[in-house]
Coordinates of C-alpha atoms in Angstrom, one line a residue:
V1 CA -26.6 14.0 -14.0
E2 CA -28.5 13.3 -10.8
D3 CA -26.0 10.9 -9.3
I4 CA -23.3 13.5 -9.0
T5 CA -25.4 16.3 -7.5
V6 CA -23.6 17.2 -4.3
S7 CA -25.5 20.3 -3.2
G8 CA -28.9 21.9 -3.5
Q9 CA -27.1 25.2 -4.4
P10 CA -26.9 26.1 -8.1
L11 CA -23.6 25.7 -9.9
V12 CA -21.9 29.0 -10.8
K13 CA -19.2 29.3 -13.4
T14 CA -16.4 31.7 -12.5
S15 CA -13.1 32.7 -14.0
V16 CA -11.2 31.3 -11.0
R17 CA -8.6 28.7 -12.1
Y18 CA -6.1 26.7 -10.2
Q19 CA -3.0 28.6 -9.3
A20 CA 0.1 27.3 -7.5
Q21 CA 0.8 29.7 -4.6
P22 CA 4.5 30.2 -3.7
S23 CA 5.7 28.3 -0.7
V24 CA 9.1 27.9 0.9
F25 CA 8.2 24.4 2.0
R26 CA 6.9 23.5 -1.5
V27 CA 10.1 24.8 -3.2
G28 CA 12.3 23.0 -0.7
F29 CA 10.4 19.7 -1.1
F30 CA 10.5 19.7 -4.9
T31 CA 14.2 20.7 -4.9
L32 CA 14.9 17.7 -2.7
F33 CA 12.5 15.5 -4.7
F34 CA 14.1 16.2 -8.0
F35 CA 17.6 15.9 -6.5
I36 CA 16.8 12.4 -5.2
L37 CA 15.3 11.5 -8.6
A38 CA 18.5 12.7 -10.3
I39 CA 20.7 10.6 -8.0
I40 CA 18.5 7.5 -8.6
F41 CA 18.5 8.1 -12.3
Q42 CA 22.3 8.6 -12.4
K43 CA 22.9 5.4 -10.4
K44 CA 20.3 3.3 -12.3
L45 CA 20.9 4.6 -15.8
P46 CA 23.7 2.1 -16.7
E47 CA 21.5 -0.8 -15.3
W48 CA 18.4 0.4 -17.3
K49 CA 20.5 1.0 -20.4
K50 CA 21.9 -2.6 -20.1
A51 CA 18.4 -4.0 -19.7
V52 CA 17.1 -2.1 -22.7
E53 CA 20.1 -3.2 -24.8
S54 CA 19.6 -6.8 -23.6
G55 CA 15.9 -6.8 -24.5
Y56 CA 16.6 -5.2 -27.9
R57 CA 19.3 -7.8 -28.6
L58 CA 17.0 -10.6 -27.6
L59 CA 14.4 -9.3 -30.0
R60 CA 16.9 -9.0 -32.9
E61 CA 18.3 -12.5 -32.2
N62 CA 14.8 -14.1 -32.2
P63 CA 12.9 -12.2 -34.9
R64 CA 10.6 -15.1 -35.6
K65 CA 9.6 -15.5 -31.9
T66 CA 9.2 -11.8 -31.6
G67 CA 7.0 -11.6 -34.7
L68 CA 5.0 -14.6 -33.6
F69 CA 4.3 -13.1 -30.2
F70 CA 3.0 -9.8 -31.6
A71 CA 0.9 -11.7 -34.1
I72 CA -0.6 -13.9 -31.4
F73 CA -1.2 -10.9 -29.2
L74 CA -2.9 -9.0 -32.0
A75 CA -5.0 -12.0 -32.9
F76 CA -6.0 -12.5 -29.2
C77 CA -7.1 -8.8 -29.0
L78 CA -9.1 -9.1 -32.2
W79 CA -10.6 -12.4 -31.1
L80 CA -11.5 -11.1 -27.6
Y81 CA -13.2 -7.9 -28.8
P82 CA -16.2 -9.4 -30.5
L83 CA -16.6 -11.9 -27.6
V84 CA -16.8 -9.1 -25.1
A85 CA -19.2 -7.2 -27.5
V86 CA -21.5 -10.2 -27.8
F87 CA -21.4 -10.8 -24.0
S88 CA -22.2 -7.1 -23.4
T89 CA -25.1 -7.2 -25.7
Y90 CA -26.4 -10.4 -24.0
R91 CA -26.1 -8.7 -20.6
R92 CA -27.8 -5.6 -22.0
V93 CA -25.0 -3.3 -20.9
S94 CA -22.5 -1.0 -22.7
F95 CA -19.4 -2.6 -24.1
Q96 CA -17.4 -3.9 -21.1
T97 CA -14.1 -2.2 -21.5
P98 CA -13.0 -3.3 -18.0
L99 CA -13.6 -7.0 -18.9
Y100 CA -11.8 -6.5 -22.2
L101 CA -8.7 -4.9 -20.6
F102 CA -8.8 -7.5 -17.8
G103 CA -8.5 -10.2 -20.5
I104 CA -5.6 -8.4 -22.1
A105 CA -3.8 -8.1 -18.8
V106 CA -4.2 -11.8 -18.1
F107 CA -2.7 -12.6 -21.5
L108 CA 0.3 -10.3 -21.0
T109 CA 0.9 -11.7 -17.5
V110 CA 1.0 -15.3 -18.8
S111 CA 3.3 -14.1 -21.5
A112 CA 5.6 -12.5 -18.9
F113 CA 5.8 -15.8 -17.0
Y114 CA 6.8 -17.5 -20.3
F115 CA 9.5 -15.0 -21.2
L116 CA 10.9 -14.5 -17.6
H117 CA 10.6 -18.1 -16.5
S118 CA 14.4 -18.7 -16.9
Q119 CA 15.2 -15.8 -14.5
T120 CA 12.8 -16.6 -11.7
E121 CA 15.4 -18.7 -9.8
K122 CA 17.7 -15.7 -9.1
K123 CA 15.4 -12.8 -9.9
P124 CA 11.9 -13.6 -8.7
E125 CA 11.3 -9.9 -8.1
Q126 CA 10.8 -9.5 -11.9
I127 CA 7.7 -11.6 -11.9
F128 CA 6.6 -10.0 -8.7
T129 CA 6.8 -6.6 -10.4
V130 CA 4.7 -7.8 -13.4
L131 CA 2.0 -9.2 -11.1
A132 CA 1.8 -6.3 -8.7
L133 CA 1.9 -3.6 -11.5
S134 CA -0.6 -5.3 -13.7
A135 CA -3.1 -6.0 -10.9
G136 CA -2.5 -2.6 -9.3
L137 CA -3.0 -0.7 -12.5
M138 CA -6.3 -2.6 -13.1
L139 CA -7.5 -1.5 -9.7
C140 CA -6.4 2.1 -10.3
F141 CA -8.0 2.5 -13.7
L142 CA -10.9 0.0 -13.8
A143 CA -12.4 0.6 -10.4
P144 CA -15.3 3.0 -10.2
L145 CA -14.4 6.7 -10.6
C146 CA -15.2 7.8 -7.0
T147 CA -14.1 7.6 -3.4
G148 CA -15.6 5.4 -0.8
I149 CA -13.9 2.3 -2.4
S150 CA -11.1 1.8 0.2
W151 CA -11.1 2.7 3.9
D152 CA -11.2 6.5 4.4
D153 CA -9.9 7.0 0.8
Q154 CA -11.8 10.3 0.6
I155 CA -9.9 11.6 3.6
H156 CA -6.5 10.4 2.3
Y157 CA -7.3 12.0 -1.1
I158 CA -8.1 15.4 0.3
R159 CA -5.1 15.3 2.5
S160 CA -2.9 14.4 -0.5
V161 CA -4.3 17.4 -2.4
Q162 CA -3.9 19.8 0.5
V163 CA -0.2 19.0 0.9
F164 CA 0.9 21.2 -2.0
S165 CA -2.3 22.3 -3.8
N166 CA -5.5 24.3 -3.2
L167 CA -8.8 22.4 -3.1
T168 CA -11.0 22.9 -6.0
Q169 CA -14.7 22.2 -6.3
A170 CA -14.0 19.1 -8.3
D171 CA -12.0 17.8 -5.3
I172 CA -14.9 18.4 -3.0
V173 CA -17.3 16.6 -5.4
M174 CA -14.9 13.6 -5.5
E175 CA -14.8 13.6 -1.7
H176 CA -18.6 13.7 -1.4
Y177 CA -19.0 10.7 -3.7
A178 CA -18.0 8.6 -0.7
Y179 CA -21.0 9.8 1.3
Q180 CA -23.8 10.2 -1.3
N181 CA -23.9 7.5 -3.9
P182 CA -24.5 3.8 -3.5
L183 CA -21.4 2.0 -4.6
N184 CA -23.2 -0.4 -6.8
F185 CA -24.5 2.5 -8.9
S186 CA -20.9 3.4 -9.7
F187 CA -20.1 0.1 -11.3
S188 CA -21.2 1.3 -14.8
V189 CA -19.1 2.1 -17.8
D190 CA -21.6 4.9 -18.7
V191 CA -21.4 6.4 -15.2
W192 CA -17.6 6.3 -15.3
G193 CA -17.7 8.3 -18.6
E194 CA -20.3 10.8 -17.4
R195 CA -18.4 11.4 -14.2
S196 CA -15.1 11.8 -16.0
A197 CA -16.6 14.5 -18.3
Y198 CA -18.4 16.2 -15.5
L199 CA -15.3 16.4 -13.2
N200 CA -13.0 17.5 -16.0
D201 CA -15.4 20.3 -17.0
L202 CA -16.0 21.3 -13.4
Y203 CA -12.3 21.6 -12.8
Q204 CA -11.4 23.2 -16.1
N205 CA -14.0 25.9 -15.9
G206 CA -13.5 26.7 -12.2
V207 CA -17.1 25.9 -11.2
Q208 CA -18.0 26.7 -7.6
S209 CA -21.0 25.9 -5.6
A210 CA -22.1 27.6 -2.4
G211 CA -22.6 25.3 0.6
M212 CA -19.9 22.8 -0.4
S213 CA -16.9 22.3 1.8
S214 CA -14.4 19.6 2.6
N215 CA -14.8 17.4 5.7
V216 CA -11.1 17.2 6.1
S217 CA -8.9 19.8 7.9
V218 CA -5.2 20.1 7.1
D219 CA -4.5 21.7 10.5
S220 CA -4.4 18.3 12.1
L221 CA -1.4 17.3 10.0
D222 CA 2.2 18.0 10.8
V223 CA 5.2 17.7 8.5
Y224 CA 6.3 14.3 9.7
R225 CA 2.8 12.7 9.9
R226 CA 2.2 13.9 6.3
M227 CA 5.0 11.6 5.1
G228 CA 2.7 9.3 3.3
Y229 CA 1.0 12.1 1.4
Y230 CA 4.0 13.8 -0.1
L231 CA 4.4 11.6 -3.2
P232 CA 0.7 11.6 -4.4
G233 CA 0.5 15.3 -3.4
A234 CA 3.5 16.1 -5.5
V235 CA 2.1 14.2 -8.5
I236 CA -1.2 16.0 -8.2
F237 CA 0.6 19.4 -7.9
L238 CA 2.7 18.7 -11.0
G239 CA -0.3 17.4 -13.0
R240 CA -2.3 20.5 -12.3
L241 CA 0.7 22.6 -13.1
L242 CA 0.8 21.0 -16.5
R243 CA -3.0 21.6 -16.9
L244 CA -3.8 17.9 -17.2
P245 CA -7.5 16.9 -16.9
F246 CA -8.8 16.4 -13.4
V247 CA -9.5 12.7 -13.8
S248 CA -6.1 12.1 -15.3
V249 CA -4.4 13.8 -12.3
F250 CA -6.6 11.8 -9.9
L251 CA -5.6 8.5 -11.4
L252 CA -2.0 9.5 -11.6
G253 CA -2.0 10.2 -7.9
K254 CA -3.2 6.7 -7.2
T255 CA -0.7 5.3 -9.7
S256 CA 2.2 7.0 -7.9
I257 CA 1.3 5.2 -4.7
L258 CA 1.3 1.9 -6.5
L259 CA 4.6 2.5 -8.2
C260 CA 6.2 3.5 -4.9
Y261 CA 4.8 0.3 -3.2
V262 CA 6.1 -2.0 -6.0
A263 CA 9.5 -0.3 -6.2
L264 CA 10.1 -0.6 -2.5
V265 CA 9.0 -4.2 -2.2
R266 CA 11.1 -5.1 -5.2
V267 CA 14.1 -3.6 -3.4
A268 CA 13.2 -5.6 -0.3
I269 CA 12.9 -8.9 -2.2
K270 CA 16.3 -8.3 -3.9
R271 CA 18.0 -7.7 -0.6
L272 CA 16.8 -10.9 1.1
K273 CA 19.1 -13.9 1.0
T274 CA 16.3 -16.3 1.8
G275 CA 12.6 -16.2 2.3
K276 CA 12.0 -14.2 -0.9
M277 CA 8.7 -16.0 -1.5
I278 CA 7.5 -15.2 2.0
L279 CA 7.9 -11.5 1.3
A280 CA 6.4 -11.8 -2.2
T281 CA 3.4 -13.7 -1.0
I282 CA 2.6 -11.2 1.7
A283 CA 3.2 -8.2 -0.6
L284 CA 0.9 -9.8 -3.2
F285 CA -2.0 -10.4 -0.8
P286 CA -5.1 -8.9 -2.5
T287 CA -5.6 -6.4 0.4
G288 CA -2.0 -5.2 0.1
V289 CA -2.2 -4.5 -3.6
F290 CA -5.7 -3.0 -3.2
L291 CA -4.5 -0.5 -0.6
A292 CA -1.5 0.4 -2.8
S293 CA -3.9 1.1 -5.7
N294 CA -6.0 3.6 -3.7
Y295 CA -5.4 6.8 -1.7
S296 CA -4.0 5.4 1.5
C297 CA -1.0 5.6 3.8
D298 CA -1.1 1.9 4.7
S299 CA 0.9 0.8 1.6
W300 CA 3.5 3.4 2.4
I301 CA 4.0 2.0 6.0
T302 CA 3.9 -1.6 4.9
A303 CA 6.5 -1.2 2.0
W304 CA 9.0 0.8 4.1
V305 CA 8.7 -1.7 6.9
M306 CA 9.4 -4.5 4.4
V307 CA 12.5 -2.6 3.2
G308 CA 13.9 -1.9 6.6
M309 CA 13.2 -5.5 7.9
S310 CA 14.6 -7.2 4.8
Y311 CA 17.9 -5.3 5.2
F312 CA 17.9 -6.1 9.0
F313 CA 17.2 -9.8 8.5
A314 CA 19.9 -10.0 5.8
Q315 CA 22.4 -8.5 8.3
L316 CA 21.2 -10.8 11.0
Q317 CA 22.0 -13.8 8.7
E318 CA 25.6 -12.5 8.4
P319 CA 26.8 -12.5 12.0
D320 CA 30.5 -12.3 11.0
Q321 CA 30.1 -9.5 8.4
P322 CA 30.4 -5.9 9.8
L323 CA 27.3 -3.7 9.6
T324 CA 27.9 -1.1 7.0
V325 CA 27.0 2.5 7.3
K326 CA 24.8 2.2 4.1
D327 CA 22.7 -0.6 5.6
T328 CA 22.4 1.2 8.9
I329 CA 21.0 4.3 7.2
I330 CA 18.6 2.2 5.1
I331 CA 17.3 0.2 8.1
M332 CA 16.8 3.3 10.3
G333 CA 15.7 5.5 7.5
S334 CA 13.1 3.0 6.2
L335 CA 11.5 2.7 9.6
V336 CA 11.6 6.4 10.4
L337 CA 10.1 7.3 7.0
G338 CA 7.6 4.5 7.0
L339 CA 6.2 5.1 10.4
G340 CA 5.5 8.8 9.9
P341 CA 1.8 8.4 9.2
K342 CA 1.3 6.0 12.1
A343 CA 4.1 6.2 14.6
I344 CA 2.2 3.7 16.8
Y345 CA 4.2 1.0 15.1
F346 CA 7.4 2.1 16.9
P347 CA 7.8 -1.2 18.9
L348 CA 9.2 -2.7 15.7
F349 CA 12.4 -0.8 16.6
A350 CA 12.9 -3.4 19.3
L351 CA 13.9 -6.0 16.7
L352 CA 16.9 -3.9 15.7
L353 CA 18.4 -4.6 19.1
L354 CA 18.9 -8.2 18.1
L355 CA 22.0 -7.6 16.1
P356 CA 25.0 -9.3 17.8
K357 CA 28.1 -7.6 18.9
S358 CA 30.1 -9.5 16.3
K359 CA 28.6 -7.1 13.7
F360 CA 30.6 -4.2 15.1
S361 CA 34.3 -3.5 15.2
S362 CA 34.3 -2.4 18.8
V363 CA 32.2 -2.1 21.9
Q364 CA 32.0 1.6 21.4
Q365 CA 30.5 1.1 17.9
Y366 CA 28.0 -1.3 19.3
R367 CA 26.9 1.2 21.9
K368 CA 26.6 3.9 19.3
Y369 CA 24.3 1.7 17.3
L370 CA 22.1 1.1 20.4
V371 CA 22.0 4.8 21.0
I372 CA 21.0 5.5 17.4
V373 CA 18.2 2.8 17.5
S374 CA 16.9 4.2 20.8
V375 CA 17.0 7.8 19.6
A376 CA 15.2 6.9 16.4
A377 CA 12.5 5.0 18.3
V378 CA 12.0 7.9 20.8
L379 CA 11.7 10.5 18.0
V380 CA 9.1 8.4 16.2
L381 CA 7.3 7.9 19.5
M382 CA 7.3 11.6 20.3
S383 CA 5.7 12.4 17.0
F384 CA 2.3 11.4 18.5
V385 CA 3.0 11.7 22.2
I386 CA 3.9 15.4 22.1
P387 CA 0.6 16.4 20.4
M388 CA -1.3 14.5 23.0
L389 CA 0.5 16.2 25.9
F390 CA 0.0 19.8 24.6
D391 CA -3.4 19.4 22.9
S392 CA -6.6 17.9 24.0
V393 CA -6.9 14.1 23.7
P394 CA -8.2 13.5 20.1
S395 CA -11.6 11.9 19.5
D396 CA -12.9 10.8 16.1
T397 CA -16.3 12.2 15.5
R398 CA -17.1 9.2 13.3
G399 CA -17.2 7.1 16.4
G400 CA -20.4 8.9 17.6
S401 CA -21.3 11.7 20.1
T402 CA -20.6 9.4 23.1
V403 CA -16.9 9.2 22.3
S404 CA -14.6 11.2 24.6
G405 CA -10.8 10.6 24.6
S406 CA -10.1 12.1 28.0
D407 CA -13.0 10.3 29.6
Q408 CA -12.0 7.0 28.0
I409 CA -8.4 7.3 29.3
F410 CA -9.8 8.0 32.8
Y411 CA -12.0 4.9 32.5
I412 CA -9.0 2.7 31.4
L413 CA -7.0 3.9 34.4
S414 CA -9.9 3.4 36.8
H415 CA -10.7 -0.1 35.5
P416 CA -7.4 -1.6 34.4
L417 CA -8.6 -5.2 34.8
T418 CA -11.9 -4.7 33.1
Y419 CA -10.1 -3.0 30.1
T420 CA -7.5 -5.7 30.0
K421 CA -10.3 -8.3 29.6
V422 CA -11.9 -6.2 26.9
L423 CA -8.6 -5.8 25.1
L424 CA -7.5 -9.4 25.1
G425 CA -11.0 -10.6 24.1
F426 CA -11.0 -8.2 21.2
L427 CA -7.5 -9.1 20.1
W428 CA -8.4 -12.8 20.1
E429 CA -11.3 -12.3 17.7
Y430 CA -9.3 -9.7 15.7
V431 CA -6.3 -12.0 15.0
S432 CA -8.2 -15.2 14.6
S433 CA -10.5 -13.8 11.9
F434 CA -7.5 -12.8 9.8
T435 CA -9.5 -11.3 6.9
C436 CA -6.8 -8.7 6.2
I437 CA -5.4 -10.7 3.3
T438 CA -8.3 -10.8 0.9
D439 CA -10.4 -7.8 2.0
F440 CA -11.2 -5.1 -0.6
A441 CA -12.9 -2.8 1.9
Y442 CA -16.2 -1.6 0.6
L443 CA -16.0 -3.7 -2.5
G444 CA -16.2 -6.9 -0.4
T445 CA -14.0 -9.9 0.3
V446 CA -13.3 -13.4 -1.0
S447 CA -12.3 -16.4 1.0
G448 CA -8.8 -16.3 2.4
S449 CA -8.4 -20.0 2.9
F450 CA -6.2 -20.5 -0.2
S451 CA -4.1 -17.5 0.8
L452 CA -3.6 -18.9 4.3
L453 CA -2.6 -22.3 2.9
L454 CA -0.2 -20.6 0.5
L455 CA 1.3 -18.5 3.3
G456 CA 1.7 -21.5 5.5
A457 CA 3.4 -23.4 2.7
V458 CA 6.0 -20.7 2.0
V459 CA 6.7 -20.0 5.7
F460 CA 7.8 -23.6 6.2
T461 CA 9.4 -24.3 2.8
D462 CA 11.2 -21.1 1.7
K463 CA 14.1 -21.7 4.1
S464 CA 17.8 -22.3 4.0
D465 CA 20.7 -22.7 6.4
L466 CA 20.9 -18.9 6.9
D467 CA 17.5 -19.0 8.7
R468 CA 19.2 -20.5 11.7
Y469 CA 20.1 -16.9 12.6
T470 CA 16.6 -15.5 12.1
S471 CA 14.4 -18.3 13.3
T472 CA 15.9 -18.7 16.8
G473 CA 13.8 -18.7 20.0
K474 CA 15.2 -15.3 21.0
V475 CA 14.4 -13.6 17.6
R476 CA 10.9 -15.2 17.6
L477 CA 10.2 -14.0 21.1
V478 CA 11.2 -10.4 20.5
T479 CA 9.4 -10.3 17.2
M480 CA 6.1 -11.8 18.5
G481 CA 6.4 -9.5 21.6
S482 CA 6.8 -6.4 19.4
V483 CA 3.9 -7.4 17.2
F484 CA 1.7 -8.1 20.3
V485 CA 2.6 -4.8 21.9
T486 CA 1.9 -2.9 18.7
L487 CA -1.5 -4.5 18.3
C488 CA -2.3 -3.6 21.9
L489 CA -1.3 0.0 21.2
V490 CA -3.3 0.2 18.0
A491 CA -6.4 -1.3 19.6
T492 CA -6.1 1.0 22.7
S493 CA -5.7 4.1 20.5
L494 CA -8.9 3.3 18.7
Y495 CA -10.6 2.5 22.0
I496 CA -9.7 6.0 23.2
A497 CA -10.4 7.9 19.9
F498 CA -13.2 5.9 18.3
T499 CA -15.1 3.9 21.0
P500 CA -17.8 5.1 23.4
V501 CA -16.7 5.4 27.0
G502 CA -16.7 2.0 28.8
Y503 CA -17.8 0.0 25.8
S504 CA -17.3 -3.7 26.0
T505 CA -15.5 -4.0 22.6
I506 CA -13.3 -1.8 20.4
N507 CA -14.6 0.0 17.4
G508 CA -12.8 1.0 14.2
C509 CA -9.9 -1.4 14.5
Q510 CA -9.8 -2.7 11.0
Q511 CA -7.8 -5.7 9.8
R512 CA -5.6 -3.6 7.5
Y513 CA -3.7 -2.4 10.5
M514 CA -2.0 -5.8 10.7
M515 CA -0.5 -5.5 7.2
P516 CA 2.8 -3.9 8.3
L517 CA 3.3 -6.6 10.9
L518 CA 2.9 -9.6 8.8
F519 CA 6.3 -9.8 7.1
P520 CA 8.5 -9.6 10.2
L521 CA 6.2 -12.0 12.1
F522 CA 6.0 -14.7 9.5
Y523 CA 9.6 -14.4 8.4
V524 CA 11.0 -15.6 11.7
L525 CA 8.7 -18.7 11.8
G526 CA 9.6 -22.0 10.3
S527 CA 12.8 -23.8 10.7
A528 CA 16.2 -23.9 8.9
K529 CA 16.1 -27.7 9.5
I530 CA 13.4 -28.1 6.8
K531 CA 15.0 -28.9 3.5
N532 CA 13.2 -27.9 0.3
G533 CA 14.5 -30.1 -2.6
I534 CA 12.3 -28.5 -5.3
D535 CA 14.2 -26.7 -8.0
R536 CA 14.2 -23.0 -7.2
K537 CA 13.1 -22.0 -10.6
V538 CA 10.1 -24.3 -10.5
Y539 CA 9.3 -23.4 -6.8
H540 CA 9.4 -19.6 -7.4
T541 CA 7.3 -19.8 -10.5
A542 CA 4.7 -22.0 -8.8
I543 CA 4.4 -19.8 -5.8
L544 CA 4.2 -16.6 -7.8
A545 CA 1.7 -18.1 -10.2
A546 CA -0.5 -19.2 -7.3
N547 CA -0.3 -15.6 -5.9
G548 CA -1.2 -14.2 -9.3
I549 CA -4.3 -16.5 -9.7
L550 CA -5.6 -15.5 -6.3
L551 CA -5.0 -11.8 -6.9
Y552 CA -6.6 -11.8 -10.4
W553 CA -9.5 -13.8 -9.2
S554 CA -10.1 -11.3 -6.4
I555 CA -10.0 -8.4 -8.8
F556 CA -12.4 -10.1 -11.2
S557 CA -14.9 -11.2 -8.5
L558 CA -15.0 -8.0 -6.5
C559 CA -14.4 -5.4 -9.2
I560 CA -14.6 -6.4 -12.9
S561 CA -17.6 -8.7 -12.7
R562 CA -19.7 -6.1 -10.9
Y563 CA -19.9 -4.0 -14.0
F564 CA -22.1 -6.6 -15.7
R565 CA -24.0 -8.3 -12.8

């Protein structure tokens, strides 16, 4: 197949197969991994058992409704299939499986709204889970079988593999798809099937080709900065250990990232006392779900920041309740874990200094808390400062041959006013464009006007009396200041590592870098004085439905419809 040729060298079949090499780090990680899973399973088992029993009891108590639903669902599938077949024939393409599965996903999502409508008042995270999982799984399984879909996904994929496994030639081929094939060519059901068969055979038979190598080096990664790669890396390792097909393992790796994102955001929504729809809306932004459905560290950072900030804001809204050890560990641990891949977001630790002294039993306890926050922030900061002190200043070769990190730093120090003008001018355009909410990277983007209106609506309507503690002038000032400093650091780091020396703008600073900052920023806006008299069940359902419509429309426009254009 010509489109998957990655080298002029002939393919040679060998007897080499994937083997897991022994590693102390690998053994230690999986011991800890399964230990944590066992704890979670033991703690959640009664809750899951109760949910299953409740669902089973509901089905038994309403046999007619249950039978009617399955009959309608079967009839819908049988009705939709010939329609898609006729449409595919009309468009002169193979049967559009992505379109067919998209239709089924829409039906099941609407059904979930119907069955869970009564619980949306107190448990809106259930509908969020349905929306995020269904949309994310479509992006995982129905997007083209290649890299070069999301920002630098080929790099993130190779790094995920390298954490615990050895690279195979199938991995190299998958990486090279990002550089060789026009993306439009990949939007074909036939190409998807051909690539799947080719990659599975290449991996299964240990095919090697001279002259093929990865463009990604694992030497640039340390233990802490790999944090976002451990989960997909572990899934890839286990999948290969079980001898699963290459494509199945590739898709399972993406799915693990999505499941982690959904699970963490669900925990964050449950913890909030107010503003649940603000968090749900930001988490359901098409860009956020898109990133969580591809190989990327962005969703890891965003989700953990949401967990840490949700627990922090909940504590801030209870000034007379003592800060528990559990919540302290969750707040600190979430930020430390989440900022591993990009420690440059460390200014967010400044928000944690806003907890009042009334949260602590004594002045000594308050001082201990301040020390813990400071130490955690410094440790995160040192994770990227120390490498810069002992190694050469990094430069990204993708920025061009004129990029020099050391020369750029010298230029900034020599021309501080000039660089300040460049930085502020860039940030104005960067923030004002605000395309980070509906951008699907190399798949394109849709208008974000509706998303902005929806976000504005929830920011000023999803409020209660508790927001008088989190929407004060002091909290807003510290939050906005932390966000601004973070954006300055992000832009400056890319000016040093990715932009030619003395350039009048900043290259490589993509909109997705704002995603982890959106929740803390927009949560503190609005006012507790605004009263929302709409029934919470109706309000939550309407907001989640609006988010679902935007998300599904984005997937259809930028992914599903491209298979038959």
